[in-house]
Amino acid sequence: MASDSGDGLATLKRCLSVLRDPRNDSEQFAALLLVTKAVRAGEVDAKTRRQIFDAIGFTFPTRLLISQQPPADCPPHTFRALGLTLLACFCTDPQLAGHSQILNKIPTFNDVLLSPCDPDCTSMVDDVYQCLSAILATARGPRALVTKGAVSALCQAYLNGGHGSERALTLLVGLLAVAEAKCWQRDAPQLLAVLTKLSSDFLKAEDMTKFELCEVLPRFIPLSHPLTENSQGSECLCRLYKGLADILGSKLSQSQRDPALKLAASLVQACGAEWIPAGRAGSKFLALLVNLACVEVRLTLEEPDPLEVEGKKEVVTACYVLMEMGIQECLREENPLLENVQKMQLMRIMEEAFGAVIFYLRQVKQEELQDPFIFASVRVLGAWMAEETSSLKQEICELLPFLVDYARKLFKEGSPAESPPQAELVSTEGSALPQDALRFLLPGFCHLTAEDKPRDILIAEGAPALLCEYFLQQWEVLTSKPTAPAPLTSTEMSLQTMCGIFLNLVVTAPDLVRRDKTFSSLMDVLLKSLPLLLPQKHHLVLAANVATLGLMMARILAGSAALQGTQRAKEFFGAAVRFLSQAHVAQADPSSDGLALAVSPAYASAWDDIAELWFLGMQAWAGCVPLLPWLPHTALGARWLQGMAQLLSQVVPTSVDCELVTAFQAVLVELARASQQCRDVILSHQGTEWANLYGMAALEQCLAEQGGASSTADGK
């Protein structure tokens, strides 16, 4: 054997010598045949492969690929086969696999995959798959594969079912793992055809193939390309539902159940609950799915064995996705999938599972904080805290110090953010996503700051300062983006929720606001934010939050230097006047010949979200007037008094409800008391008459008083 090996190596070296300096084509061809034979037989080590490349480079294989004249008595594809074998040999070197000369051959590789494959051509197909696999593993490879048509070719090769078609599927799985959005953007019809075949096979399979497909299918369920938008995608989802219902309705081992739960989670992330049909069967399936997820979470986390948890993190994270869907479906009132009895049962079951999550998080050590599974656990707990405020309250209060500390650490460190082990928590483009734990905790914190005990804990743990820093960061993110109307972003939602948290603190802990410098910094941000936000109508809800929070805080911080008639303060209060004054208009009343008070068209779509803020803002603005002597001048400059007077004079009094009358009167009374000029404006616009008409007794009394009652002249 040793002698044979030595003879083979000597022969190979002679061949390489000939390839470096051939005397004629026939000698070169003979040497090449011997080299490729050795390569195919696996007799060449990495060093020798490099020597082959150094001897012939890329030029010679390229010539072989395009040559149309094979040697006498040889098959027509001989030269092409030799060229592909050499390229496959070179691709075993990662540096060469990512070389532009290899990447430029991708269209040729595609042609080979799509050409009819005779029995004597299978080695060519094998070589192509070897090249493509090597390319995929390089930094530049995935992009090149997508742009040069490899996705379409691989889809067709798999669907054709020819030699090596399973390798085509493996390559597609790998490519989708790192470039899902780009693949679906360019080759959606072809990928949908593959999903159609896979889902059909999944539904029909009665053996272990069904469970093997559970592992593959999640990669073909895109987050970036809604499957429910066309009939072909919807049919795939229907087959997947039926296949999963078959699996989960049977007695399963853990190794069979886990892939099924992961497939269900990937469907939920891509489509919500839309893939589950309405009706008794669908509701029963959904309840079973959430139930199984909760059982899995409890089994894994209630008595955590570190080694066992480590091996179960991926499936437990998938279960978190299913539990989050369970929360949403239990709260869904319009066209619910679940019956009320099922909802109550599931909420009890989920409460036990979330108890296990809390128990697990209380065991976490400092060195484990960067584990993506901890992030996934905090995220799903945040979803529960956002919606369910009555259960597990004591346990959540005990966990709050950990949650605040964890969120602070990730925020301060910017978090290296290893990719978590489940689809939505993983970038579909293969790069790590920053882990923003605070975003998922904010809704829960908003509920908790309305209650004494958890609020005291959050304050003691320094949450207000952290939230202020986070508000600043999120504001920078928002203002760095284009101002064109867009769907509500997580950034904007986070800013709105933080305004809610700060409002809770302003109302329930004014002394904290007064003494903590955090709130002075926040006030500065609010002063500059509102004038920028208000003109952008698609930010109206956020503007309402910022305006109301700023006005409420101004009552407490009225003595601060920032509010002593500075330009920024005047711009803020001027913007607040515009927000408050533009909310209502007079419009034709179909039930009478007159005009009725109505929410202005610009505010109508958002009114349900901002009505309470508007009333609170009116109350807060009125409360600021006696504290900030320059405010009446702002109101006069904005002609707000004239606007209110005109509006109330135009409309039928019965169209203005009591709450609105109270809101208008509060502002009018404070301005009339604070400024003789404001009172004169009201009187000159028949203020006495309409004050009597609307039953504004306090305003009538104020207007009836003599001018000496004014506390300041004009507030200038």
Short mmCIF file of C-alpha atoms in Angstrom, two decimals, residues 7 61 76 78 107 113 129 167 223 240 285 302 337-338 359 368 371 396 442 552 561 565 577 681 704:
data_model
loop_
_atom_site.label_atom_id
_atom_site.label_comp_id
_atom_site.label_asym_id
_atom_site.label_seq_id
_atom_site.Cartn_x
_atom_site.Cartn_y
_atom_site.Cartn_z
CA ASP A 7 4.12 5.67 -6.83
CA PRO A 61 -10.49 25.10 -16.19
CA PRO A 76 -19.09 15.49 -25.70
CA THR A 78 -15.51 15.43 -21.35
CA PRO A 107 -24.40 30.61 -14.15
CA LEU A 113 -28.07 21.49 -12.71
CA TYR A 129 -23.02 20.81 -5.70
CA ARG A 167 -28.47 18.35 -2.02
CA LEU A 223 -41.28 36.40 7.44
CA LEU A 240 -49.31 22.43 6.92
CA PHE A 285 -56.09 22.74 17.62
CA GLU A 302 -39.67 24.37 36.83
CA LEU A 337 -60.86 31.61 17.38
CA LEU A 338 -61.34 30.50 20.99
CA PHE A 359 -38.74 30.89 38.57
CA GLU A 368 -25.41 34.12 31.74
CA ASP A 371 -27.45 34.17 26.58
CA ILE A 396 -43.27 39.78 39.16
CA LEU A 442 -42.33 48.95 28.57
CA MET A 552 -48.22 67.95 33.13
CA ALA A 561 -34.91 77.95 34.44
CA GLY A 565 -40.05 82.39 29.13
CA VAL A 577 -51.76 75.46 21.77
CA VAL A 681 -60.68 89.58 24.11
CA ALA A 704 -68.29 89.96 35.75
#
